[in-house]
Amino acid sequence: MGDPMVRRLLAAGHPVTVWNRTQAKAQALAEAGAKPVADLSEAVRGAQIVISMLEAGPTVALVLQAALPSLAPNALWIDMSSTQQAEAQTFHEQLSASGRRFIDAPVSGGVGGAAAGTLAIMAGGTAADFAEAEPVLSAMGRATLVGPAGSGQVAKLCNQLIVGATINIVAEAMLLAQAAGADPEAMRAAIRGGFAESKILEVHGQRMLDRNFVAGGKVTTQLKDQRNILAAAEAAGVVLPLTELVTARYMTLSKTIPQADHSAALIGLEQLNPGQRVGTAPDQLG
């Protein structure tokens, strides 16, 4: 995700210094006009806006702690990673206590959305900080302020809740059509444009028909999100029974094909229904 996001920033005219724990990934952006550096402190020193895009909250915490001594006073740190709400709130507290600022701004739209500059960006922070960040964020997609620090992560979790559940429902519809004697491809075409239409039906429905489970969003990533959703629900004092079921499905799938795309929920469903399979194409798992 970070690579195409940097390219969108550069295309919009923003100077970008890049650092990655794997230096070759940063170096690959030099030809696009970025300035790769091997030292994290050098990357953030003097910057008024710092953007992080990392795999999970604990990694963000490590990078933030290492960068903190070199951050400029009043610097604005925008974390676009997907983390827990409590982690984002902790980052906000740490930066505020040291005279810096923080926005959590996780995204939805995948690598394709990052390359096209059409990411949905859900931001948590103050209105003033968001106003400063928005011209930068707009190079990567459509940014919306959804509340105070940590709220961006809540919005992202709501997004992933809908994505994870809908993928499983689309898989059930596909398998039911197949098992009951209808053509799953024709069924999908027939219901598109009606109330069941969704991006999931469009994109992941086609993946299921093609049996293309080469990862865009991995099973392991979806499972991480599902667990974060349940953690947020517990903190908020609410019960989400369907999300608990979806999480259990991804936990089972993670034991056999953790690196597959999350639309491989269809494979997990087929395992519960021996003898039933959507289509005849071989599985593409990467």
PDB file of C-alpha atoms in Angstrom:
ATOM      1  CA  MET A   1       0.000   0.000   0.000  1.00  0.00           C
ATOM      2  CA  GLY A   2       2.772   2.436   0.864  1.00  0.00           C
ATOM      3  CA  ASP A   3       4.391   2.342  -2.575  1.00  0.00           C
ATOM      4  CA  PRO A   4       1.376   3.546  -4.627  1.00  0.00           C
ATOM      5  CA  MET A   5       0.424   6.009  -1.896  1.00  0.00           C
ATOM      6  CA  VAL A   6       3.863   7.637  -2.136  1.00  0.00           C
ATOM      7  CA  ARG A   7       3.523   7.774  -5.915  1.00  0.00           C
ATOM      8  CA  ARG A   8       0.203   9.605  -5.610  1.00  0.00           C
ATOM      9  CA  LEU A   9       1.773  12.140  -3.219  1.00  0.00           C
ATOM     10  CA  LEU A  10       4.653  12.717  -5.616  1.00  0.00           C
ATOM     11  CA  ALA A  11       2.297  13.096  -8.580  1.00  0.00           C
ATOM     12  CA  ALA A  12       0.428  15.782  -6.622  1.00  0.00           C
ATOM     13  CA  GLY A  13       3.666  17.727  -6.189  1.00  0.00           C
ATOM     14  CA  HIS A  14       4.477  16.879  -2.579  1.00  0.00           C
ATOM     15  CA  PRO A  15       8.161  16.273  -1.757  1.00  0.00           C
ATOM     16  CA  VAL A  16       8.411  12.904   0.003  1.00  0.00           C
ATOM     17  CA  THR A  17      11.217  11.378   2.049  1.00  0.00           C
ATOM     18  CA  VAL A  18      10.699   7.627   2.392  1.00  0.00           C
ATOM     19  CA  TRP A  19      11.917   5.085   4.910  1.00  0.00           C
ATOM     20  CA  ASN A  20      11.102   1.392   5.169  1.00  0.00           C
ATOM     21  CA  ARG A  21      12.312  -1.355   7.459  1.00  0.00           C
ATOM     22  CA  THR A  22      13.232  -3.126   4.192  1.00  0.00           C
ATOM     23  CA  GLN A  23      15.477  -0.527   2.591  1.00  0.00           C
ATOM     24  CA  ALA A  24      15.047  -1.898  -0.939  1.00  0.00           C
ATOM     25  CA  LYS A  25      11.354  -0.982  -0.836  1.00  0.00           C
ATOM     26  CA  ALA A  26      12.214   2.633  -0.103  1.00  0.00           C
ATOM     27  CA  GLN A  27      14.970   2.677  -2.712  1.00  0.00           C
ATOM     28  CA  ALA A  28      12.506   1.501  -5.371  1.00  0.00           C
ATOM     29  CA  LEU A  29      10.681   4.832  -5.057  1.00  0.00           C
ATOM     30  CA  ALA A  30      13.727   6.928  -5.968  1.00  0.00           C
ATOM     31  CA  GLU A  31      12.941   6.738  -9.687  1.00  0.00           C
ATOM     32  CA  ALA A  32       9.514   8.255  -9.000  1.00  0.00           C
ATOM     33  CA  GLY A  33      11.116  11.270  -7.320  1.00  0.00           C
ATOM     34  CA  ALA A  34      11.098  10.251  -3.653  1.00  0.00           C
ATOM     35  CA  LYS A  35      14.128  10.668  -1.410  1.00  0.00           C
ATOM     36  CA  PRO A  36      14.878   7.276   0.197  1.00  0.00           C
ATOM     37  CA  VAL A  37      16.863   7.258   3.435  1.00  0.00           C
ATOM     38  CA  ALA A  38      18.206   4.363   5.469  1.00  0.00           C
ATOM     39  CA  ASP A  39      17.860   6.033   8.875  1.00  0.00           C
ATOM     40  CA  LEU A  40      14.452   6.599  10.474  1.00  0.00           C
ATOM     41  CA  SER A  41      15.631   9.646  12.401  1.00  0.00           C
ATOM     42  CA  GLU A  42      16.829  11.274   9.205  1.00  0.00           C
ATOM     43  CA  ALA A  43      13.497  10.501   7.533  1.00  0.00           C
ATOM     44  CA  VAL A  44      11.400  12.377  10.085  1.00  0.00           C
ATOM     45  CA  ARG A  45      13.814  15.139  11.119  1.00  0.00           C
ATOM     46  CA  GLY A  46      12.396  18.531  10.189  1.00  0.00           C
ATOM     47  CA  ALA A  47       9.199  17.164   8.662  1.00  0.00           C
ATOM     48  CA  GLN A  48       5.982  18.948   9.586  1.00  0.00           C
ATOM     49  CA  ILE A  49       3.873  15.996   8.440  1.00  0.00           C
ATOM     50  CA  VAL A  50       4.886  12.351   8.963  1.00  0.00           C
ATOM     51  CA  ILE A  51       2.792   9.531   7.481  1.00  0.00           C
ATOM     52  CA  SER A  52       3.090   5.937   8.665  1.00  0.00           C
ATOM     53  CA  MET A  53       1.624   2.919   6.855  1.00  0.00           C
ATOM     54  CA  LEU A  54       2.540  -0.243   8.740  1.00  0.00           C
ATOM     55  CA  GLU A  55       1.218  -3.742   9.315  1.00  0.00           C
ATOM     56  CA  ALA A  56      -0.273  -3.406  12.814  1.00  0.00           C
ATOM     57  CA  GLY A  57      -0.425  -1.348  15.996  1.00  0.00           C
ATOM     58  CA  PRO A  58       2.605  -2.889  17.748  1.00  0.00           C
ATOM     59  CA  THR A  59       4.783  -2.062  14.736  1.00  0.00           C
ATOM     60  CA  VAL A  60       3.479   1.511  14.678  1.00  0.00           C
ATOM     61  CA  ALA A  61       4.313   1.800  18.379  1.00  0.00           C
ATOM     62  CA  LEU A  62       7.905   0.679  17.812  1.00  0.00           C
ATOM     63  CA  VAL A  63       8.451   3.035  14.884  1.00  0.00           C
ATOM     64  CA  LEU A  64       6.839   5.968  16.676  1.00  0.00           C
ATOM     65  CA  GLN A  65       8.991   5.478  19.776  1.00  0.00           C
ATOM     66  CA  ALA A  66      12.142   5.285  17.664  1.00  0.00           C
ATOM     67  CA  ALA A  67      11.205   8.411  15.698  1.00  0.00           C
ATOM     68  CA  LEU A  68       9.940  10.538  18.581  1.00  0.00           C
ATOM     69  CA  PRO A  69      13.290  12.085  19.638  1.00  0.00           C
ATOM     70  CA  SER A  70      13.834  13.388  16.099  1.00  0.00           C
ATOM     71  CA  LEU A  71      10.340  14.762  15.447  1.00  0.00           C
ATOM     72  CA  ALA A  72      10.030  18.499  14.943  1.00  0.00           C
ATOM     73  CA  PRO A  73       8.050  20.439  17.547  1.00  0.00           C
ATOM     74  CA  ASN A  74       4.345  20.528  16.670  1.00  0.00           C
ATOM     75  CA  ALA A  75       4.864  17.939  13.892  1.00  0.00           C
ATOM     76  CA  LEU A  76       1.690  16.191  12.717  1.00  0.00           C
ATOM     77  CA  TRP A  77       1.894  12.387  12.621  1.00  0.00           C
ATOM     78  CA  ILE A  78      -0.735  10.751  10.392  1.00  0.00           C
ATOM     79  CA  ASP A  79      -0.978   7.019  10.944  1.00  0.00           C
ATOM     80  CA  MET A  80      -2.741   5.348   8.016  1.00  0.00           C
ATOM     81  CA  SER A  81      -2.219   1.826   9.348  1.00  0.00           C
ATOM     82  CA  SER A  82      -5.090  -0.301  10.647  1.00  0.00           C
ATOM     83  CA  THR A  83      -4.752  -0.538  14.439  1.00  0.00           C
ATOM     84  CA  GLN A  84      -6.961  -0.917  17.464  1.00  0.00           C
ATOM     85  CA  GLN A  85      -8.816   2.183  18.652  1.00  0.00           C
ATOM     86  CA  ALA A  86      -7.026   2.031  22.009  1.00  0.00           C
ATOM     87  CA  GLU A  87      -3.653   1.926  20.260  1.00  0.00           C
ATOM     88  CA  ALA A  88      -4.513   5.024  18.210  1.00  0.00           C
ATOM     89  CA  GLN A  89      -5.620   6.827  21.367  1.00  0.00           C
ATOM     90  CA  THR A  90      -2.321   5.907  23.034  1.00  0.00           C
ATOM     91  CA  PHE A  91      -0.340   7.263  20.060  1.00  0.00           C
ATOM     92  CA  HIS A  92      -2.349  10.487  20.315  1.00  0.00           C
ATOM     93  CA  GLU A  93      -1.580  10.787  24.022  1.00  0.00           C
ATOM     94  CA  GLN A  94       2.143  10.114  23.528  1.00  0.00           C
ATOM     95  CA  LEU A  95       2.514  12.679  20.778  1.00  0.00           C
ATOM     96  CA  SER A  96       0.382  15.306  22.535  1.00  0.00           C
ATOM     97  CA  ALA A  97       2.436  14.924  25.720  1.00  0.00           C
ATOM     98  CA  SER A  98       5.615  15.693  23.750  1.00  0.00           C
ATOM     99  CA  GLY A  99       4.199  18.730  21.952  1.00  0.00           C
ATOM    100  CA  ARG A 100       3.328  17.005  18.690  1.00  0.00           C
ATOM    101  CA  ARG A 101      -0.007  16.133  17.071  1.00  0.00           C
ATOM    102  CA  PHE A 102      -1.701  12.971  15.788  1.00  0.00           C
ATOM    103  CA  ILE A 103      -4.379  11.832  13.369  1.00  0.00           C
ATOM    104  CA  ASP A 104      -5.374   8.215  12.785  1.00  0.00           C
ATOM    105  CA  ALA A 105      -6.409   7.859   9.135  1.00  0.00           C
ATOM    106  CA  PRO A 106      -6.846   4.221   8.098  1.00  0.00           C
ATOM    107  CA  VAL A 107      -7.950   3.500   4.554  1.00  0.00           C
ATOM    108  CA  SER A 108     -10.170   1.244   2.491  1.00  0.00           C
ATOM    109  CA  GLY A 109      -9.823   0.508  -1.200  1.00  0.00           C
ATOM    110  CA  GLY A 110      -6.852  -1.813  -1.401  1.00  0.00           C
ATOM    111  CA  VAL A 111      -3.776  -1.513  -3.597  1.00  0.00           C
ATOM    112  CA  GLY A 112      -5.945  -0.641  -6.600  1.00  0.00           C
ATOM    113  CA  GLY A 113      -7.520   2.274  -4.757  1.00  0.00           C
ATOM    114  CA  ALA A 114      -4.106   3.444  -3.589  1.00  0.00           C
ATOM    115  CA  ALA A 115      -2.758   3.420  -7.157  1.00  0.00           C
ATOM    116  CA  ALA A 116      -5.809   5.266  -8.478  1.00  0.00           C
ATOM    117  CA  GLY A 117      -5.869   7.793  -5.646  1.00  0.00           C
ATOM    118  CA  THR A 118      -9.418   6.764  -4.723  1.00  0.00           C
ATOM    119  CA  LEU A 119      -8.923   5.454  -1.185  1.00  0.00           C
ATOM    120  CA  ALA A 120     -11.647   6.015   1.388  1.00  0.00           C
ATOM    121  CA  ILE A 121      -9.748   7.670   4.251  1.00  0.00           C
ATOM    122  CA  MET A 122     -11.355   7.731   7.707  1.00  0.00           C
ATOM    123  CA  ALA A 123      -9.726  10.290   9.979  1.00  0.00           C
ATOM    124  CA  GLY A 124      -9.763  10.764  13.735  1.00  0.00           C
ATOM    125  CA  GLY A 125      -8.382  13.945  15.264  1.00  0.00           C
ATOM    126  CA  THR A 126      -9.109  17.632  15.766  1.00  0.00           C
ATOM    127  CA  ALA A 127     -10.774  19.739  13.092  1.00  0.00           C
ATOM    128  CA  ALA A 128      -7.729  22.008  12.893  1.00  0.00           C
ATOM    129  CA  ASP A 129      -5.294  19.144  12.412  1.00  0.00           C
ATOM    130  CA  PHE A 130      -7.562  17.552   9.818  1.00  0.00           C
ATOM    131  CA  ALA A 131      -7.744  20.825   7.886  1.00  0.00           C
ATOM    132  CA  GLU A 132      -3.941  20.842   7.740  1.00  0.00           C
ATOM    133  CA  ALA A 133      -3.781  17.192   6.709  1.00  0.00           C
ATOM    134  CA  GLU A 134      -6.583  17.201   4.132  1.00  0.00           C
ATOM    135  CA  PRO A 135      -4.606  18.684   1.207  1.00  0.00           C
ATOM    136  CA  VAL A 136      -2.072  15.883   1.627  1.00  0.00           C
ATOM    137  CA  LEU A 137      -4.658  13.161   2.166  1.00  0.00           C
ATOM    138  CA  SER A 138      -6.644  14.303  -0.873  1.00  0.00           C
ATOM    139  CA  ALA A 139      -3.772  13.196  -3.107  1.00  0.00           C
ATOM    140  CA  MET A 140      -4.496   9.628  -2.041  1.00  0.00           C
ATOM    141  CA  GLY A 141      -8.294   9.594  -1.871  1.00  0.00           C
ATOM    142  CA  ARG A 142     -11.383  11.015  -0.192  1.00  0.00           C
ATOM    143  CA  ALA A 143     -10.788  11.896   3.457  1.00  0.00           C
ATOM    144  CA  THR A 144     -13.555  12.320   6.033  1.00  0.00           C
ATOM    145  CA  LEU A 145     -13.159  13.452   9.638  1.00  0.00           C
ATOM    146  CA  VAL A 146     -15.295  11.061  11.702  1.00  0.00           C
ATOM    147  CA  GLY A 147     -14.476  12.168  15.244  1.00  0.00           C
ATOM    148  CA  PRO A 148     -11.638  12.585  17.765  1.00  0.00           C
ATOM    149  CA  ALA A 149      -8.436  10.535  17.811  1.00  0.00           C
ATOM    150  CA  GLY A 150      -9.202   6.833  17.548  1.00  0.00           C
ATOM    151  CA  SER A 151     -12.419   7.401  15.607  1.00  0.00           C
ATOM    152  CA  GLY A 152     -10.760   6.737  12.269  1.00  0.00           C
ATOM    153  CA  GLN A 153      -9.930   3.240  13.472  1.00  0.00           C
ATOM    154  CA  VAL A 154     -13.527   2.722  14.607  1.00  0.00           C
ATOM    155  CA  ALA A 155     -14.783   3.712  11.146  1.00  0.00           C
ATOM    156  CA  LYS A 156     -12.262   1.367   9.516  1.00  0.00           C
ATOM    157  CA  LEU A 157     -13.410  -1.463  11.764  1.00  0.00           C
ATOM    158  CA  CYS A 158     -17.019  -0.763  10.772  1.00  0.00           C
ATOM    159  CA  ASN A 159     -15.877  -0.967   7.148  1.00  0.00           C
ATOM    160  CA  GLN A 160     -14.095  -4.279   7.742  1.00  0.00           C
ATOM    161  CA  LEU A 161     -17.057  -5.636   9.715  1.00  0.00           C
ATOM    162  CA  ILE A 162     -19.263  -5.102   6.655  1.00  0.00           C
ATOM    163  CA  VAL A 163     -16.615  -6.445   4.254  1.00  0.00           C
ATOM    164  CA  GLY A 164     -15.931  -9.628   6.243  1.00  0.00           C
ATOM    165  CA  ALA A 165     -19.590 -10.449   6.793  1.00  0.00           C
ATOM    166  CA  THR A 166     -20.653  -9.637   3.227  1.00  0.00           C
ATOM    167  CA  ILE A 167     -17.940 -11.820   1.691  1.00  0.00           C
ATOM    168  CA  ASN A 168     -19.293 -14.753   3.682  1.00  0.00           C
ATOM    169  CA  ILE A 169     -22.884 -13.991   2.654  1.00  0.00           C
ATOM    170  CA  VAL A 170     -21.929 -13.742  -1.030  1.00  0.00           C
ATOM    171  CA  ALA A 171     -20.140 -17.099  -0.689  1.00  0.00           C
ATOM    172  CA  GLU A 172     -23.302 -18.635   0.804  1.00  0.00           C
ATOM    173  CA  ALA A 173     -25.405 -17.244  -2.051  1.00  0.00           C
ATOM    174  CA  MET A 174     -22.996 -18.662  -4.629  1.00  0.00           C
ATOM    175  CA  LEU A 175     -22.986 -22.095  -3.036  1.00  0.00           C
ATOM    176  CA  LEU A 176     -26.754 -22.176  -2.587  1.00  0.00           C
ATOM    177  CA  ALA A 177     -27.293 -21.305  -6.252  1.00  0.00           C
ATOM    178  CA  GLN A 178     -24.898 -24.064  -7.318  1.00  0.00           C
ATOM    179  CA  ALA A 179     -26.355 -26.681  -4.973  1.00  0.00           C
ATOM    180  CA  ALA A 180     -29.977 -25.859  -5.832  1.00  0.00           C
ATOM    181  CA  GLY A 181     -29.453 -26.170  -9.583  1.00  0.00           C
ATOM    182  CA  ALA A 182     -29.083 -22.532 -10.669  1.00  0.00           C
ATOM    183  CA  ASP A 183     -26.095 -21.109 -12.512  1.00  0.00           C
ATOM    184  CA  PRO A 184     -24.142 -19.045  -9.925  1.00  0.00           C
ATOM    185  CA  GLU A 185     -22.802 -16.702 -12.593  1.00  0.00           C
ATOM    186  CA  ALA A 186     -26.273 -16.075 -14.009  1.00  0.00           C
ATOM    187  CA  MET A 187     -27.689 -15.664 -10.479  1.00  0.00           C
ATOM    188  CA  ARG A 188     -25.107 -12.990  -9.737  1.00  0.00           C
ATOM    189  CA  ALA A 189     -25.871 -11.180 -12.994  1.00  0.00           C
ATOM    190  CA  ALA A 190     -29.610 -11.334 -12.288  1.00  0.00           C
ATOM    191  CA  ILE A 191     -29.438  -9.743  -8.835  1.00  0.00           C
ATOM    192  CA  ARG A 192     -26.883  -7.055  -9.661  1.00  0.00           C
ATOM    193  CA  GLY A 193     -28.446  -3.621  -9.691  1.00  0.00           C
ATOM    194  CA  GLY A 194     -31.037  -4.652  -7.118  1.00  0.00           C
ATOM    195  CA  PHE A 195     -30.901  -4.229  -3.344  1.00  0.00           C
ATOM    196  CA  ALA A 196     -28.197  -6.920  -3.067  1.00  0.00           C
ATOM    197  CA  GLU A 197     -25.751  -4.971  -5.234  1.00  0.00           C
ATOM    198  CA  SER A 198     -22.444  -4.162  -3.550  1.00  0.00           C
ATOM    199  CA  LYS A 199     -18.762  -3.794  -4.280  1.00  0.00           C
ATOM    200  CA  ILE A 200     -18.292  -7.173  -2.608  1.00  0.00           C
ATOM    201  CA  LEU A 201     -20.771  -8.846  -4.962  1.00  0.00           C
ATOM    202  CA  GLU A 202     -19.041  -7.158  -7.892  1.00  0.00           C
ATOM    203  CA  VAL A 203     -15.399  -7.819  -7.021  1.00  0.00           C
ATOM    204  CA  HIS A 204     -15.382 -10.833  -4.725  1.00  0.00           C
ATOM    205  CA  GLY A 205     -18.351 -12.459  -6.411  1.00  0.00           C
ATOM    206  CA  GLN A 206     -16.296 -12.525  -9.607  1.00  0.00           C
ATOM    207  CA  ARG A 207     -13.271 -13.811  -7.693  1.00  0.00           C
ATOM    208  CA  MET A 208     -15.364 -16.700  -6.413  1.00  0.00           C
ATOM    209  CA  LEU A 209     -16.650 -17.549  -9.893  1.00  0.00           C
ATOM    210  CA  ASP A 210     -13.071 -17.460 -11.212  1.00  0.00           C
ATOM    211  CA  ARG A 211     -11.811 -19.218  -8.070  1.00  0.00           C
ATOM    212  CA  ASN A 212      -9.126 -16.545  -7.962  1.00  0.00           C
ATOM    213  CA  PHE A 213      -8.005 -16.478  -4.338  1.00  0.00           C
ATOM    214  CA  VAL A 214      -4.603 -14.854  -4.917  1.00  0.00           C
ATOM    215  CA  ALA A 215      -4.433 -12.397  -2.052  1.00  0.00           C
ATOM    216  CA  GLY A 216      -5.518  -8.809  -2.319  1.00  0.00           C
ATOM    217  CA  GLY A 217      -6.715  -8.753   1.292  1.00  0.00           C
ATOM    218  CA  LYS A 218      -5.339 -11.791   3.115  1.00  0.00           C
ATOM    219  CA  VAL A 219      -7.271 -14.140   5.385  1.00  0.00           C
ATOM    220  CA  THR A 220      -4.772 -13.285   8.135  1.00  0.00           C
ATOM    221  CA  THR A 221      -5.383  -9.555   7.668  1.00  0.00           C
ATOM    222  CA  GLN A 222      -9.143 -10.010   7.778  1.00  0.00           C
ATOM    223  CA  LEU A 223      -8.797 -12.121  10.925  1.00  0.00           C
ATOM    224  CA  LYS A 224      -6.713  -9.368  12.546  1.00  0.00           C
ATOM    225  CA  ASP A 225      -9.453  -6.897  11.684  1.00  0.00           C
ATOM    226  CA  GLN A 226     -12.165  -9.211  13.021  1.00  0.00           C
ATOM    227  CA  ARG A 227     -10.361  -9.505  16.349  1.00  0.00           C
ATOM    228  CA  ASN A 228      -9.916  -5.725  16.494  1.00  0.00           C
ATOM    229  CA  ILE A 229     -13.653  -5.299  15.839  1.00  0.00           C
ATOM    230  CA  LEU A 230     -14.510  -7.588  18.745  1.00  0.00           C
ATOM    231  CA  ALA A 231     -12.023  -5.747  20.985  1.00  0.00           C
ATOM    232  CA  ALA A 232     -13.679  -2.429  20.100  1.00  0.00           C
ATOM    233  CA  ALA A 233     -17.116  -3.936  20.715  1.00  0.00           C
ATOM    234  CA  GLU A 234     -16.056  -5.182  24.151  1.00  0.00           C
ATOM    235  CA  ALA A 235     -14.630  -1.767  25.024  1.00  0.00           C
ATOM    236  CA  ALA A 236     -17.868  -0.123  23.900  1.00  0.00           C
ATOM    237  CA  GLY A 237     -19.976  -2.605  25.875  1.00  0.00           C
ATOM    238  CA  VAL A 238     -21.868  -4.077  22.908  1.00  0.00           C
ATOM    239  CA  VAL A 239     -22.346  -7.623  21.606  1.00  0.00           C
ATOM    240  CA  LEU A 240     -21.942  -8.334  17.875  1.00  0.00           C
ATOM    241  CA  PRO A 241     -23.166 -11.915  17.346  1.00  0.00           C
ATOM    242  CA  LEU A 242     -22.779 -12.046  13.554  1.00  0.00           C
ATOM    243  CA  THR A 243     -19.263 -10.641  13.772  1.00  0.00           C
ATOM    244  CA  GLU A 244     -18.409 -13.385  16.265  1.00  0.00           C
ATOM    245  CA  LEU A 245     -19.563 -16.000  13.741  1.00  0.00           C
ATOM    246  CA  VAL A 246     -17.602 -14.385  10.907  1.00  0.00           C
ATOM    247  CA  THR A 247     -14.495 -14.250  13.106  1.00  0.00           C
ATOM    248  CA  ALA A 248     -14.826 -17.961  13.838  1.00  0.00           C
ATOM    249  CA  ARG A 249     -15.031 -18.702  10.106  1.00  0.00           C
ATOM    250  CA  TYR A 250     -11.809 -16.777   9.429  1.00  0.00           C
ATOM    251  CA  MET A 251     -10.086 -18.427  12.392  1.00  0.00           C
ATOM    252  CA  THR A 252     -10.827 -21.826  10.845  1.00  0.00           C
ATOM    253  CA  LEU A 253      -9.666 -20.698   7.403  1.00  0.00           C
ATOM    254  CA  SER A 254      -6.435 -19.250   8.803  1.00  0.00           C
ATOM    255  CA  LYS A 255      -5.350 -22.745   9.868  1.00  0.00           C
ATOM    256  CA  THR A 256      -5.190 -24.012   6.274  1.00  0.00           C
ATOM    257  CA  ILE A 257      -4.835 -21.114   3.801  1.00  0.00           C
ATOM    258  CA  PRO A 258      -3.841 -18.045   5.838  1.00  0.00           C
ATOM    259  CA  GLN A 259      -2.221 -16.228   2.889  1.00  0.00           C
ATOM    260  CA  ALA A 260      -5.196 -16.618   0.541  1.00  0.00           C
ATOM    261  CA  ASP A 261      -7.522 -13.745  -0.292  1.00  0.00           C
ATOM    262  CA  HIS A 262     -10.340 -13.241   2.200  1.00  0.00           C
ATOM    263  CA  SER A 263     -12.817 -14.235  -0.531  1.00  0.00           C
ATOM    264  CA  ALA A 264     -11.510 -17.756   0.081  1.00  0.00           C
ATOM    265  CA  ALA A 265     -14.277 -17.802   2.686  1.00  0.00           C
ATOM    266  CA  LEU A 266     -15.973 -19.721  -0.143  1.00  0.00           C
ATOM    267  CA  ILE A 267     -13.456 -22.553   0.290  1.00  0.00           C
ATOM    268  CA  GLY A 268     -14.203 -22.694   4.007  1.00  0.00           C
ATOM    269  CA  LEU A 269     -17.915 -22.875   3.261  1.00  0.00           C
ATOM    270  CA  GLU A 270     -17.380 -25.672   0.751  1.00  0.00           C
ATOM    271  CA  GLN A 271     -15.454 -27.606   3.381  1.00  0.00           C
ATOM    272  CA  LEU A 272     -18.619 -27.524   5.516  1.00  0.00           C
ATOM    273  CA  ASN A 273     -20.579 -28.888   2.551  1.00  0.00           C
ATOM    274  CA  PRO A 274     -18.717 -31.924   1.168  1.00  0.00           C
ATOM    275  CA  GLY A 275     -19.436 -32.544  -2.491  1.00  0.00           C
ATOM    276  CA  GLN A 276     -20.534 -28.968  -3.188  1.00  0.00           C
ATOM    277  CA  ARG A 277     -18.280 -26.623  -5.165  1.00  0.00           C
ATOM    278  CA  VAL A 278     -18.863 -23.415  -7.112  1.00  0.00           C
ATOM    279  CA  GLY A 279     -17.538 -23.814 -10.652  1.00  0.00           C
ATOM    280  CA  THR A 280     -14.993 -26.198 -12.089  1.00  0.00           C
ATOM    281  CA  ALA A 281     -11.896 -23.998 -12.369  1.00  0.00           C
ATOM    282  CA  PRO A 282      -8.852 -24.926 -10.267  1.00  0.00           C
ATOM    283  CA  ASP A 283      -8.212 -22.815  -7.186  1.00  0.00           C
ATOM    284  CA  GLN A 284      -5.696 -20.008  -7.607  1.00  0.00           C
ATOM    285  CA  LEU A 285      -4.076 -19.444  -4.250  1.00  0.00           C
ATOM    286  CA  GLY A 286      -0.868 -17.630  -5.230  1.00  0.00           C
TER     287      GLY A 286
END
